[in-house]
PDB file of C-alpha atoms in Angstrom:
ATOM      1  CA  MET A  15      14.015 -76.462  17.427  1.00 60.00           C
ATOM      2  CA  ALA A  16      12.023 -74.018  20.080  1.00 67.00           C
ATOM      3  CA  LYS A  17      10.654 -70.995  19.307  1.00 80.00           C
ATOM      4  CA  GLU A  18      11.891 -68.186  20.312  1.00 86.00           C
ATOM      5  CA  LYS A  19       9.368 -65.887  22.739  1.00 93.00           C
ATOM      6  CA  PHE A  20       9.959 -62.017  23.283  1.00 97.00           C
ATOM      7  CA  TYR A  21       7.795 -60.688  25.785  1.00 97.00           C
ATOM      8  CA  THR A  22       6.618 -56.291  26.260  1.00 96.00           C
ATOM      9  CA  GLU A  23       8.588 -54.215  27.916  1.00 93.00           C
ATOM     10  CA  GLU A  24       5.484 -54.382  30.722  1.00 96.00           C
ATOM     11  CA  GLU A  25       5.743 -58.184  31.309  1.00 97.00           C
ATOM     12  CA  LEU A  26       9.327 -58.084  30.998  1.00 97.00           C
ATOM     13  CA  VAL A  27       9.554 -56.019  34.013  1.00 95.00           C
ATOM     14  CA  GLU A  28       7.034 -57.813  35.473  1.00 97.00           C
ATOM     15  CA  LYS A  29       9.236 -61.023  35.820  1.00 97.00           C
ATOM     16  CA  VAL A  30      12.618 -59.422  37.006  1.00 96.00           C
ATOM     17  CA  GLN A  31      10.403 -57.602  39.788  1.00 97.00           C
ATOM     18  CA  ALA A  32       8.959 -61.753  40.368  1.00 98.00           C
ATOM     19  CA  ARG A  33      11.875 -62.527  40.626  1.00 97.00           C
ATOM     20  CA  GLU A  34      11.239 -65.398  37.464  1.00 97.00           C
ATOM     21  CA  PHE A  35      14.044 -63.194  35.281  1.00 97.00           C
ATOM     22  CA  GLY A  36      17.243 -62.001  35.501  1.00 98.00           C
ATOM     23  CA  TRP A  37      18.535 -59.613  33.292  1.00 97.00           C
ATOM     24  CA  LEU A  38      20.245 -62.102  30.827  1.00 97.00           C
ATOM     25  CA  ASP A  39      16.584 -63.287  30.572  1.00 97.00           C
ATOM     26  CA  TYR A  40      15.370 -59.760  30.113  1.00 97.00           C
ATOM     27  CA  VAL A  41      17.894 -59.266  26.928  1.00 97.00           C
ATOM     28  CA  ASN A  42      16.976 -62.432  25.167  1.00 96.00           C
ATOM     29  CA  HIS A  43      13.018 -61.991  25.723  1.00 97.00           C
ATOM     30  CA  HIS A  44      13.478 -58.487  24.763  1.00 97.00           C
ATOM     31  CA  SER A  45      13.942 -58.602  21.265  1.00 96.00           C
ATOM     32  CA  ARG A  46      16.016 -60.744  18.562  1.00 96.00           C
ATOM     33  CA  GLU A  47      17.430 -57.198  17.609  1.00 97.00           C
ATOM     34  CA  TRP A  48      18.922 -56.800  21.534  1.00 97.00           C
ATOM     35  CA  LYS A  49      20.025 -60.399  21.565  1.00 96.00           C
ATOM     36  CA  GLN A  50      22.112 -60.250  18.469  1.00 97.00           C
ATOM     37  CA  GLU A  51      23.575 -56.465  19.787  1.00 97.00           C
ATOM     38  CA  TYR A  52      24.097 -57.863  23.454  1.00 98.00           C
ATOM     39  CA  ILE A  53      26.622 -60.690  21.407  1.00 98.00           C
ATOM     40  CA  VAL A  54      28.308 -57.921  19.841  1.00 98.00           C
ATOM     41  CA  TYR A  55      28.257 -55.404  22.866  1.00 98.00           C
ATOM     42  CA  CYS A  56      29.863 -58.414  25.225  1.00 98.00           C
ATOM     43  CA  LYS A  57      32.144 -59.432  22.299  1.00 98.00           C
ATOM     44  CA  SER A  58      33.819 -55.658  21.271  1.00 98.00           C
ATOM     45  CA  ARG A  59      34.252 -55.477  24.858  1.00 98.00           C
ATOM     46  CA  GLY A  60      35.375 -58.898  26.047  1.00 98.00           C
ATOM     47  CA  LEU A  61      32.750 -59.290  28.483  1.00 98.00           C
ATOM     48  CA  SER A  62      31.086 -62.794  28.992  1.00 98.00           C
ATOM     49  CA  ILE A  63      27.711 -63.259  28.811  1.00 98.00           C
ATOM     50  CA  ASN A  64      26.176 -63.117  32.363  1.00 98.00           C
ATOM     51  CA  GLU A  65      24.145 -61.035  34.442  1.00 97.00           C
ATOM     52  CA  LYS A  66      26.552 -58.213  34.872  1.00 98.00           C
ATOM     53  CA  SER A  67      27.072 -57.606  31.542  1.00 98.00           C
ATOM     54  CA  ALA A  68      23.579 -58.023  30.837  1.00 98.00           C
ATOM     55  CA  GLU A  69      22.818 -55.395  33.149  1.00 97.00           C
ATOM     56  CA  ALA A  70      25.238 -52.955  31.859  1.00 98.00           C
ATOM     57  CA  TYR A  71      23.690 -53.175  28.293  1.00 98.00           C
ATOM     58  CA  ILE A  72      20.220 -52.609  29.574  1.00 97.00           C
ATOM     59  CA  GLU A  73      21.369 -49.131  31.100  1.00 97.00           C
ATOM     60  CA  LEU A  74      23.638 -48.406  27.747  1.00 97.00           C
ATOM     61  CA  LYS A  75      20.225 -49.220  26.214  1.00 96.00           C
ATOM     62  CA  GLN A  76      18.326 -46.771  28.546  1.00 95.00           C
ATOM     63  CA  GLN A  77      21.081 -44.197  28.086  1.00 96.00           C
ATOM     64  CA  GLN A  78      20.579 -44.244  24.933  1.00 94.00           C
ATOM     65  CA  LEU A  79      16.526 -43.986  25.122  1.00 91.00           C
ATOM     66  CA  GLU A  80      16.896 -40.764  27.329  1.00 93.00           C
ATOM     67  CA  GLU A  81      19.560 -39.191  24.724  1.00 93.00           C
ATOM     68  CA  ALA A  82      16.722 -40.150  21.835  1.00 91.00           C
ATOM     69  CA  LEU A  83      14.329 -38.711  24.018  1.00 92.00           C
ATOM     70  CA  GLU A  84      16.447 -35.452  24.866  1.00 91.00           C
ATOM     71  CA  ASN A  85      17.071 -35.130  21.324  1.00 90.00           C
ATOM     72  CA  GLY A  86      14.057 -35.437  19.783  1.00 88.00           C
ATOM     73  CA  ASP A  87      14.744 -38.764  17.928  1.00 81.00           C
ATOM     74  CA  ALA A  88      12.532 -40.793  19.847  1.00 70.00           C
TER      75      ALA A  88
END
């Protein structure tokens, strides 16, 4: 079995901008934690695992980060 490869945020952004990766690739190569959370996110909302739901998950994570920063938790 192939070893999972994860990238830094900067590398992921570059890959998306270069159109090497879509949003689903972004989630799957961000971290093991994100991969697992994303699956639960989709299952709990009855969503398919695809580009659209991956983009929505990333938006949710961005909102969580912004809230954490506002609250001094990040």
